[in-house]
Each structure stands twice: as C-alpha cells, then as structure tokens.
C-alpha cells in the first residue's frame, strides 16, 4: 500500500497545533507517512507574532518519514488555503488525508484512512472518507458505513473525486435546484446545508 500524504492546515493557534501534531505522532504508520503543513499568512500584526511562534514550533516536529512546511506570506483564509493546498497535493500524489489544527486523532486514524482510501479507490459512489461521525450513542451502527454527507474533521479523498468539486456556491445552488436535489442535499431536509450555500453566495461565509 502506498500511504497517502497527510496535509495539515494551521494558522495562529500554537497550543491547538501542538495537540494535533502530538496525537498524529502517536499514530500507527506516522513514521512511514509524509506530513505536509500549510501555514497561512497573518491578517494583522498580532497574528503575525503568533504565526511566527507556530512556524518556529513546526520546524521542531519529528516522527514522520518526511515533513514539508509551506509558509504563506499573505493571508489566504481557510477556504482558499484548503482548496488550493488540497488541489496542489492531490495533483501530485493522487490521494490525500486532510486535517486542520484543532483535531486530535486516535492512534488508529492514519491506518484507518489509508485502508479505506485503498479499499474504495475504484468505487465511484464513494467520494470521501471520514474519520469522524456525529455522536449517536442511542443507535447501534457498524464500525464503517455509508453516509451522504462529508465531514471536515479529519477526512480523505482521491484526485478523481476532488476533480468533481464545485467551488462556486451559486453554480452549485442552481444545479441542485434544477435537478430537484435540494432536499437530498439537506440530508432529507434535516440539515441546513442549503443555508450555508446561500450564505456563501451572499458573502456572509467563505467555506
């Protein structure tokens, strides 16, 4: 199995970043994995100081086969940073595991993600592997199952799926309306994903 690179997006939260990295270091397969870190640039002078501290810390990280740190001079924001970073990485490696700076993984996270990325690579109905599921204590679910929503709290995908991503919220909204898929998009009407699209169209959100 060729392991997927792990891409971590960080900004100005040192303690959060440290906890995320420390959890990853305890993972099975960490020492065989490539870790790529995107450090976004500052919005202001206060952020600049925090980012400088984080970048000093990033250079001390060990425990992975290879570590690459990409430091952005200007602030791109989370959405653009992730879209551009994932695109750049997935075009090179063909698959990816993605984390943000506030996610504490279990020791089996890297293995689970790689196993699933390998197992479902050629299954066209699977677009995304999630390392997180909402707490459903009252329901008995199998260890793995299919669900129609993606999660941003530790996830993975392939180039074939990422190429289908529609980043224009207005275009996506129109497509969902034309194909009468808005209820499905809202998880059978129980989740407000439609409102997120509207907020992106209006400029209230950038996600």
Coordinates of N, CA and C in Angstrom, one line a residue:
X1 N 0.8 -1.2 0.0 CA 0.0 0.0 0.0 C 0.9 1.3 0.0
X2 N 0.6 2.2 -0.9 CA 1.3 3.5 -0.9 C 0.5 4.4 0.0
X3 N 1.1 4.9 1.0 CA 0.4 5.7 2.0 C 0.1 7.1 1.5
X4 N -1.1 7.6 1.8 CA -1.5 9.0 1.4 C -0.7 10.0 2.2
X5 N -0.4 11.1 1.6 CA 0.2 12.2 2.4 C -0.8 12.8 3.4
X6 N -0.3 13.2 4.5 CA -1.2 13.9 5.5 C -1.0 15.4 5.4
X7 N -2.0 16.1 5.1 CA -1.9 17.6 4.9 C -2.6 18.3 6.1
X8 N -1.8 19.1 6.8 CA -2.3 19.8 8.0 C -2.3 21.3 7.7
X9 N -3.4 21.9 7.9 CA -3.6 23.4 7.7 C -3.6 24.1 9.1
X10 N -2.6 25.0 9.3 CA -2.5 25.7 10.5 C -2.6 27.2 10.3
X11 N -2.9 27.9 11.4 CA -2.9 29.4 11.3 C -2.2 30.0 12.5
X12 N -3.0 30.4 13.6 CA -2.4 31.1 14.7 C -2.6 30.6 16.1
X13 N -2.9 29.3 16.1 CA -3.2 28.6 17.4 C -2.1 27.6 17.8
X14 N -1.1 28.0 18.5 CA 0.0 27.2 18.8 C -0.4 25.9 19.6
X15 N -1.1 26.1 20.7 CA -1.5 25.0 21.6 C -2.3 24.0 20.9
X16 N -3.3 24.5 20.1 CA -4.1 23.6 19.3 C -3.2 22.7 18.3
X17 N -2.3 23.4 17.6 CA -1.5 22.8 16.6 C -0.6 21.7 17.3
X18 N -0.1 22.0 18.5 CA 0.8 21.1 19.2 C 0.0 19.8 19.6
X19 N -1.2 20.0 20.0 CA -2.0 18.8 20.4 C -2.4 18.0 19.2
X20 N -2.6 18.6 18.1 CA -2.9 17.9 16.8 C -1.7 17.1 16.4
X21 N -0.6 17.7 16.4 CA 0.7 17.0 15.9 C 1.0 15.9 16.9
X22 N 0.9 16.2 18.2 CA 1.3 15.2 19.2 C 0.4 13.9 19.0
X23 N -0.9 14.1 18.8 CA -1.8 13.0 18.5 C -1.4 12.2 17.3
X24 N -1.0 12.9 16.2 CA -0.6 12.3 15.0 C 0.7 11.5 15.2
X25 N 1.6 12.0 16.0 CA 2.9 11.3 16.2 C 2.7 10.0 16.9
X26 N 1.6 9.8 17.6 CA 1.3 8.6 18.3 C 0.6 7.6 17.4
X27 N 0.3 8.0 16.2 CA -0.4 7.1 15.3 C 0.4 6.0 14.7
X28 N -0.2 4.8 14.6 CA 0.4 3.8 13.8 C 0.6 4.3 12.4
X29 N 1.8 4.0 11.8 CA 2.1 4.5 10.4 C 2.6 5.9 10.3
X30 N 2.7 6.6 11.5 CA 3.1 8.0 11.4 C 4.5 8.1 10.8
X31 N 5.4 7.2 11.3 CA 6.8 7.3 10.9 C 7.0 6.9 9.4
X32 N 6.0 6.3 8.8 CA 6.1 6.0 7.4 C 5.3 6.9 6.5
X33 N 4.8 8.0 7.1 CA 3.9 8.9 6.4 C 4.6 10.2 6.1
X34 N 4.2 10.9 5.0 CA 4.6 12.2 4.7 C 3.6 13.2 5.3
X35 N 4.2 14.2 6.0 CA 3.4 15.2 6.6 C 3.7 16.6 5.9
X36 N 2.6 17.2 5.3 CA 2.8 18.4 4.6 C 1.9 19.5 5.4
X37 N 2.6 20.6 5.8 CA 1.9 21.6 6.6 C 1.8 22.9 5.9
X38 N 0.6 23.4 5.7 CA 0.4 24.7 5.1 C 0.1 25.7 6.3
X39 N 1.0 26.7 6.3 CA 0.9 27.7 7.4 C 0.4 29.0 6.7
X40 N -0.8 29.4 7.0 CA -1.4 30.6 6.3 C -0.7 31.9 6.9
X41 N -0.7 32.9 6.1 CA -0.1 34.2 6.5 C -1.0 35.0 7.4
X42 N -0.5 36.0 8.0 CA -1.2 36.8 9.0 C -2.2 37.8 8.4
X43 N -3.3 38.0 9.2 CA -4.3 39.1 8.8 C -3.8 40.4 9.4
X44 N -3.1 40.4 10.5 CA -2.7 41.6 11.2 C -1.4 41.4 12.0
X45 N -0.9 42.4 12.6 CA 0.4 42.3 13.4 C 0.3 41.4 14.5
X46 N -0.8 41.3 15.2 CA -1.0 40.4 16.3 C -0.9 39.0 15.9
X47 N -1.6 38.7 14.8 CA -1.5 37.3 14.2 C -0.1 37.0 13.7
X48 N 0.6 38.0 13.3 CA 2.0 37.8 12.8 C 2.9 37.2 13.8
X49 N 2.8 37.7 15.1 CA 3.6 37.2 16.2 C 3.2 35.8 16.5
X50 N 1.9 35.5 16.5 CA 1.5 34.1 16.8 C 2.0 33.1 15.7
X51 N 1.9 33.6 14.5 CA 2.3 32.7 13.4 C 3.8 32.5 13.4
X52 N 4.5 33.5 13.8 CA 6.0 33.3 13.9 C 6.3 32.2 14.9
X53 N 5.6 32.2 16.1 CA 5.8 31.2 17.1 C 5.5 29.8 16.6
X54 N 4.4 29.7 15.9 CA 3.9 28.4 15.3 C 5.0 27.9 14.3
X55 N 5.5 28.8 13.5 CA 6.5 28.4 12.5 C 7.8 27.9 13.1
X56 N 8.1 28.5 14.2 CA 9.3 28.0 15.0 C 9.1 26.6 15.5
X57 N 7.8 26.4 16.0 CA 7.5 25.1 16.5 C 7.4 24.0 15.4
X58 N 6.9 24.4 14.2 CA 6.7 23.5 13.1 C 8.1 22.9 12.7
X59 N 9.1 23.7 12.8 CA 10.5 23.2 12.4 C 11.1 22.3 13.4
X60 N 10.4 22.0 14.5 CA 11.0 21.1 15.5 C 10.3 19.7 15.4
X61 N 9.2 19.6 14.6 CA 8.4 18.4 14.5 C 9.3 17.2 14.0
X62 N 9.2 16.1 14.6 CA 9.8 14.9 14.1 C 8.8 13.7 14.2
X63 N 9.2 12.5 13.8 CA 8.3 11.4 13.9 C 7.6 11.0 12.6
X64 N 7.9 11.6 11.5 CA 7.3 11.3 10.2 C 8.4 11.0 9.2
X65 N 8.1 10.2 8.2 CA 9.0 9.9 7.2 C 9.6 11.1 6.5
X66 N 8.7 12.1 6.2 CA 9.1 13.3 5.5 C 8.2 14.4 6.0
X67 N 8.7 15.6 6.2 CA 7.9 16.8 6.6 C 8.2 17.9 5.7
X68 N 7.2 18.5 5.1 CA 7.3 19.6 4.3 C 6.4 20.8 4.8
X69 N 7.0 21.9 5.0 CA 6.3 23.1 5.5 C 6.2 24.2 4.5
X70 N 5.0 24.6 4.2 CA 4.7 25.6 3.2 C 4.2 26.9 3.9
X71 N 5.0 27.9 3.9 CA 4.7 29.1 4.6 C 4.1 30.2 3.7
X72 N 2.9 30.6 3.9 CA 2.3 31.6 3.0 C 2.6 33.0 3.6
X73 N 3.0 33.9 2.7 CA 3.4 35.3 3.1 C 2.1 36.1 3.4
X74 N 1.1 35.9 2.6 CA -0.2 36.6 2.8 C -1.3 35.7 3.3
X75 N -2.3 36.3 3.9 CA -3.4 35.6 4.5 C -4.4 35.2 3.3
X76 N -4.6 33.9 3.2 CA -5.5 33.4 2.1 C -6.9 33.0 2.7
X77 N -7.0 32.8 4.0 CA -8.2 32.4 4.6 C -8.4 30.9 4.5
X78 N -9.2 30.3 5.4 CA -9.3 28.9 5.5 C -9.8 28.2 4.2
X79 N -10.8 28.7 3.6 CA -11.4 28.1 2.5 C -10.4 28.0 1.3
X80 N -9.8 29.2 0.9 CA -8.9 29.2 -0.2 C -7.6 28.4 0.1
X81 N -7.2 28.5 1.4 CA -6.0 27.8 1.8 C -6.2 26.3 1.6
X82 N -7.3 25.8 2.0 CA -7.6 24.3 1.9 C -7.8 23.9 0.5
X83 N -8.6 24.6 -0.3 CA -8.9 24.3 -1.7 C -7.6 24.2 -2.5
X84 N -6.8 25.3 -2.3 CA -5.5 25.4 -3.1 C -4.5 24.3 -2.6
X85 N -4.4 24.1 -1.3 CA -3.5 23.2 -0.7 C -3.8 21.7 -1.1
X86 N -5.1 21.4 -1.0 CA -5.5 20.0 -1.4 C -5.3 19.8 -2.8
X87 N -5.7 20.8 -3.7 CA -5.5 20.6 -5.1 C -4.0 20.4 -5.5
X88 N -3.2 21.2 -4.9 CA -1.7 21.1 -5.2 C -1.2 19.7 -4.8
X89 N -1.6 19.3 -3.6 CA -1.1 18.0 -3.1 C -1.7 16.8 -3.8
X90 N -3.0 16.8 -4.1 CA -3.6 15.7 -4.7 C -3.2 15.5 -6.2
X91 N -2.9 16.7 -6.8 CA -2.4 16.6 -8.2 C -1.1 15.9 -8.2
X92 N -0.3 16.0 -7.2 CA 1.0 15.3 -7.1 C 0.9 13.9 -6.6
X93 N 0.1 13.6 -5.6 CA 0.1 12.3 -5.0 C -1.1 11.4 -5.4
X94 N -2.2 12.0 -5.9 CA -3.4 11.2 -6.3 C -4.4 10.9 -5.2
X95 N -4.0 11.1 -3.9 CA -4.9 10.9 -2.8 C -4.3 11.7 -1.6
X96 N -5.1 11.9 -0.6 CA -4.8 12.8 0.5 C -5.5 12.5 1.7
X97 N -4.9 12.8 2.9 CA -5.6 12.8 4.2 C -5.5 14.3 4.7
X98 N -6.6 14.9 5.1 CA -6.6 16.3 5.5 C -7.0 16.5 6.9
X99 N -6.2 17.4 7.6 CA -6.5 17.8 9.0 C -6.4 19.3 9.1
X100 N -7.2 19.8 10.0 CA -7.0 21.2 10.5 C -6.3 21.2 11.8
X101 N -6.0 22.4 12.4 CA -5.2 22.5 13.5 C -5.9 22.3 14.9
X102 N -7.1 21.8 14.9 CA -7.8 21.6 16.1 C -8.4 20.2 16.2
X103 N -7.7 19.2 15.6 CA -8.3 17.9 15.5 C -7.3 16.9 16.2
X104 N -7.8 16.3 17.2 CA -7.0 15.3 18.0 C -7.4 13.9 17.5
X105 N -6.5 13.2 16.8 CA -6.8 11.9 16.2 C -6.6 10.8 17.2
X106 N -7.2 9.6 16.9 CA -6.9 8.4 17.7 C -5.7 7.8 17.1
X107 N -5.0 6.9 17.8 CA -3.8 6.2 17.3 C -4.0 5.4 16.0
X108 N -5.3 5.0 15.7 CA -5.5 4.2 14.5 C -6.0 5.1 13.3
X109 N -6.0 6.4 13.5 CA -6.6 7.2 12.4 C -5.9 7.1 11.1
X110 N -4.5 7.2 11.0 CA -3.8 7.1 9.8 C -4.0 5.8 9.1
X111 N -4.0 4.7 9.9 CA -4.2 3.3 9.3 C -5.6 3.2 8.7
X112 N -6.6 3.7 9.5 CA -8.0 3.6 9.0 C -8.2 4.3 7.7
X113 N -7.6 5.6 7.7 CA -7.8 6.4 6.5 C -7.1 5.7 5.3
X114 N -5.9 5.2 5.4 CA -5.2 4.6 4.3 C -5.9 3.3 3.9
X115 N -6.4 2.5 4.8 CA -7.1 1.3 4.5 C -8.4 1.6 3.7
X116 N -9.1 2.6 4.1 CA -10.3 3.0 3.4 C -10.1 3.6 2.0
X117 N -9.0 4.4 2.0 CA -8.7 5.0 0.7 C -8.2 4.0 -0.3
X118 N -7.6 2.9 0.2 CA -7.2 1.8 -0.7 C -8.4 1.0 -1.1
X119 N -9.3 0.7 -0.1 CA -10.4 -0.2 -0.4 C -11.4 0.4 -1.4
X120 N -11.7 1.7 -1.2 CA -12.7 2.3 -2.0 C -12.2 3.2 -3.2
X121 N -11.0 3.0 -3.5 CA -10.4 3.9 -4.5 C -11.1 3.8 -5.9
X122 N -11.5 2.6 -6.2 CA -12.2 2.4 -7.5 C -13.7 2.3 -7.4
X123 N -14.3 2.7 -6.3 CA -15.7 2.7 -6.1 C -16.3 4.1 -6.4
X124 N -16.9 4.3 -7.6 CA -17.4 5.6 -8.0 C -18.4 6.3 -7.1
X125 N -19.1 5.5 -6.3 CA -20.1 6.1 -5.4 C -19.5 6.7 -4.1
X126 N -18.2 6.3 -3.8 CA -17.6 6.8 -2.6 C -16.7 8.0 -3.0
X127 N -17.0 9.2 -2.5 CA -16.2 10.4 -2.8 C -15.3 10.8 -1.7
X128 N -15.5 10.3 -0.5 CA -14.9 10.9 0.7 C -14.8 9.9 1.8
X129 N -13.7 9.9 2.5 CA -13.5 9.0 3.7 C -13.5 9.9 4.9
X130 N -14.3 9.7 5.9 CA -14.4 10.5 7.1 C -13.8 9.8 8.3
X131 N -13.0 10.5 9.1 CA -12.5 9.9 10.3 C -13.4 10.3 11.5
X132 N -14.5 11.0 11.2 CA -15.4 11.4 12.3 C -16.8 11.2 12.0
X133 N -17.6 10.9 13.0 CA -19.1 10.8 12.8 C -19.7 11.4 14.0
X134 N -20.8 12.1 13.8 CA -21.6 12.7 14.9 C -21.9 11.7 15.9
X135 N -21.9 12.1 17.2 CA -22.2 11.1 18.3 C -23.6 10.6 18.2
X136 N -23.8 9.3 18.1 CA -25.1 8.7 18.0 C -25.2 7.6 19.0
X137 N -25.1 7.9 20.3 CA -25.0 6.9 21.4 C -26.2 6.0 21.4
X138 N -27.4 6.5 21.1 CA -28.5 5.6 21.2 C -28.7 4.7 20.0
X139 N -27.9 4.8 19.0 CA -28.1 4.0 17.8 C -26.9 3.0 17.7
X140 N -27.1 1.8 17.3 CA -26.1 0.9 17.1 C -25.7 0.9 15.6
X141 N -24.5 1.3 15.3 CA -24.1 1.3 13.9 C -22.9 0.4 13.7
X142 N -22.7 -0.1 12.5 CA -21.5 -0.9 12.3 C -20.2 0.0 12.4
X143 N -19.0 -0.6 12.4 CA -17.8 0.2 12.6 C -17.6 1.1 11.4
X144 N -18.0 0.7 10.2 CA -17.9 1.5 9.0 C -19.3 1.4 8.3
X145 N -19.7 2.5 7.6 CA -20.9 2.6 6.9 C -20.9 3.7 5.9
X146 N -21.9 3.8 5.1 CA -22.0 4.8 4.1 C -23.0 5.9 4.5
X147 N -22.7 7.2 4.2 CA -23.5 8.3 4.6 C -23.3 9.4 3.6
X148 N -24.4 10.2 3.3 CA -24.3 11.0 2.2 C -23.8 12.4 2.5
X149 N -23.2 12.7 3.6 CA -22.6 14.0 3.9 C -21.1 13.8 4.2
X150 N -20.4 14.8 3.8 CA -19.0 14.8 4.1 C -18.7 15.5 5.4
X151 N -17.6 15.2 6.0 CA -17.2 15.8 7.3 C -15.8 16.4 7.1
X152 N -15.6 17.6 7.7 CA -14.3 18.3 7.6 C -13.3 18.0 8.8
X153 N -13.8 17.1 9.7 CA -13.0 16.8 10.9 C -12.1 15.6 10.7
X154 N -11.2 15.7 9.8 CA -10.3 14.5 9.5 C -10.9 13.7 8.4
X155 N -10.4 13.9 7.2 CA -11.0 13.3 6.0 C -10.0 13.0 4.9
X156 N -10.4 12.2 4.0 CA -9.5 11.8 2.9 C -10.3 11.7 1.6
X157 N -9.6 11.8 0.5 CA -10.2 11.7 -0.8 C -9.2 11.4 -1.9
X158 N -9.6 11.2 -3.1 CA -8.8 10.9 -4.3 C -8.9 12.0 -5.3
X159 N -8.0 12.1 -6.2 CA -8.0 13.1 -7.3 C -9.2 13.0 -8.2
X160 N -9.7 11.7 -8.4 CA -10.8 11.5 -9.3 C -12.1 12.2 -8.7
X161 N -12.2 12.1 -7.3 CA -13.3 12.7 -6.7 C -13.1 14.3 -6.5
X162 N -11.9 14.7 -6.2 CA -11.7 16.1 -6.0 C -11.9 16.9 -7.3
X163 N -11.6 16.3 -8.4 CA -11.8 16.9 -9.7 C -13.3 17.3 -9.9
X164 N -14.2 16.7 -9.2 CA -15.7 16.9 -9.4 C -16.1 18.0 -8.4
X165 N -15.2 18.6 -7.6 CA -15.6 19.6 -6.7 C -16.1 20.9 -7.4
X166 N -17.3 21.4 -6.9 CA -17.8 22.7 -7.5 C -17.6 23.7 -6.4
X167 N -16.7 24.6 -6.6 CA -16.3 25.7 -5.6 C -17.2 26.9 -5.7
X168 N -18.0 27.0 -6.8 CA -18.8 28.2 -7.0 C -20.2 27.9 -6.4
X169 N -20.5 28.5 -5.2 CA -21.7 28.2 -4.5 C -23.0 28.5 -5.3
X170 N -22.9 29.6 -6.1 CA -24.1 30.0 -6.9 C -24.4 28.9 -8.0
X171 N -23.3 28.4 -8.6 CA -23.5 27.4 -9.7 C -24.0 26.1 -9.0
X172 N -23.5 25.7 -7.9 CA -24.0 24.5 -7.2 C -25.4 24.7 -6.8
X173 N -25.8 25.8 -6.3 CA -27.2 26.0 -5.9 C -28.1 25.9 -7.0
X174 N -27.8 26.4 -8.2 CA -28.6 26.3 -9.4 C -28.7 24.9 -9.8
X175 N -27.6 24.2 -9.8 CA -27.6 22.8 -10.2 C -28.6 21.9 -9.3
X176 N -28.5 22.2 -8.0 CA -29.3 21.4 -7.1 C -30.8 21.7 -7.3
X177 N -31.1 23.0 -7.6 CA -32.5 23.3 -7.8 C -33.0 22.7 -9.1
X178 N -32.2 22.8 -10.2 CA -32.6 22.3 -11.5 C -32.8 20.8 -11.4
X179 N -32.0 20.1 -10.7 CA -32.1 18.6 -10.6 C -33.0 18.2 -9.4
X180 N -33.6 19.1 -8.7 CA -34.5 18.9 -7.6 C -33.9 18.0 -6.6
X181 N -32.6 18.3 -6.2 CA -31.9 17.6 -5.2 C -31.6 18.3 -3.9
X182 N -32.3 19.5 -3.7 CA -32.0 20.2 -2.5 C -32.4 19.5 -1.3
X183 N -33.5 18.8 -1.3 CA -33.9 18.0 -0.1 C -32.8 16.9 0.3
X184 N -32.3 16.3 -0.8 CA -31.3 15.3 -0.6 C -30.0 16.0 -0.1
X185 N -29.7 17.1 -0.6 CA -28.5 17.9 -0.2 C -28.6 18.3 1.2
X186 N -29.8 18.5 1.7 CA -30.1 18.9 3.1 C -30.3 17.6 4.0
X187 N -29.7 16.5 3.6 CA -29.9 15.2 4.3 C -31.3 14.9 4.6
X188 N -32.1 14.8 3.5 CA -33.5 14.6 3.6 C -34.2 15.6 4.4
X189 N -33.9 16.8 4.2 CA -34.5 18.1 4.8 C -34.1 18.3 6.3
X190 N -33.2 17.5 6.9 CA -33.0 17.7 8.3 C -31.7 18.5 8.7
X191 N -31.0 18.9 7.7 CA -29.8 19.7 7.9 C -29.8 20.9 7.0
X192 N -29.2 22.0 7.5 CA -29.3 23.3 6.8 C -28.1 23.6 5.9
X193 N -27.7 22.6 5.1 CA -26.6 22.9 4.1 C -27.0 23.9 3.1
X194 N -28.3 24.0 2.8 CA -28.8 25.0 1.8 C -28.5 26.4 2.3
X195 N -28.6 26.6 3.6 CA -28.4 28.0 4.1 C -26.9 28.3 4.0
X196 N -26.0 27.3 4.2 CA -24.6 27.5 4.0 C -24.3 28.0 2.6
X197 N -24.9 27.4 1.6 CA -24.7 27.8 0.2 C -25.2 29.3 0.0
X198 N -26.4 29.6 0.6 CA -26.9 31.0 0.5 C -26.0 32.0 1.1
X199 N -25.4 31.6 2.3 CA -24.5 32.5 3.0 C -23.2 32.7 2.2
X200 N -22.8 31.6 1.5 CA -21.6 31.8 0.6 C -21.9 32.7 -0.6
X201 N -23.1 32.5 -1.1 CA -23.5 33.4 -2.3 C -23.5 34.8 -1.9
X202 N -24.1 35.1 -0.7 CA -24.2 36.5 -0.2 C -22.9 37.1 0.3
X203 N -21.9 36.2 0.5 CA -20.6 36.7 1.0 C -20.5 36.7 2.6
X204 N -21.6 36.2 3.2 CA -21.5 36.1 4.7 C -20.6 35.0 5.2
X205 N -20.4 34.0 4.4 CA -19.5 32.9 4.7 C -18.5 32.7 3.5
X206 N -17.4 32.1 3.8 CA -16.4 31.7 2.8 C -15.9 30.3 3.2
X207 N -16.7 29.3 2.8 CA -16.4 27.9 3.2 C -16.4 27.0 2.0

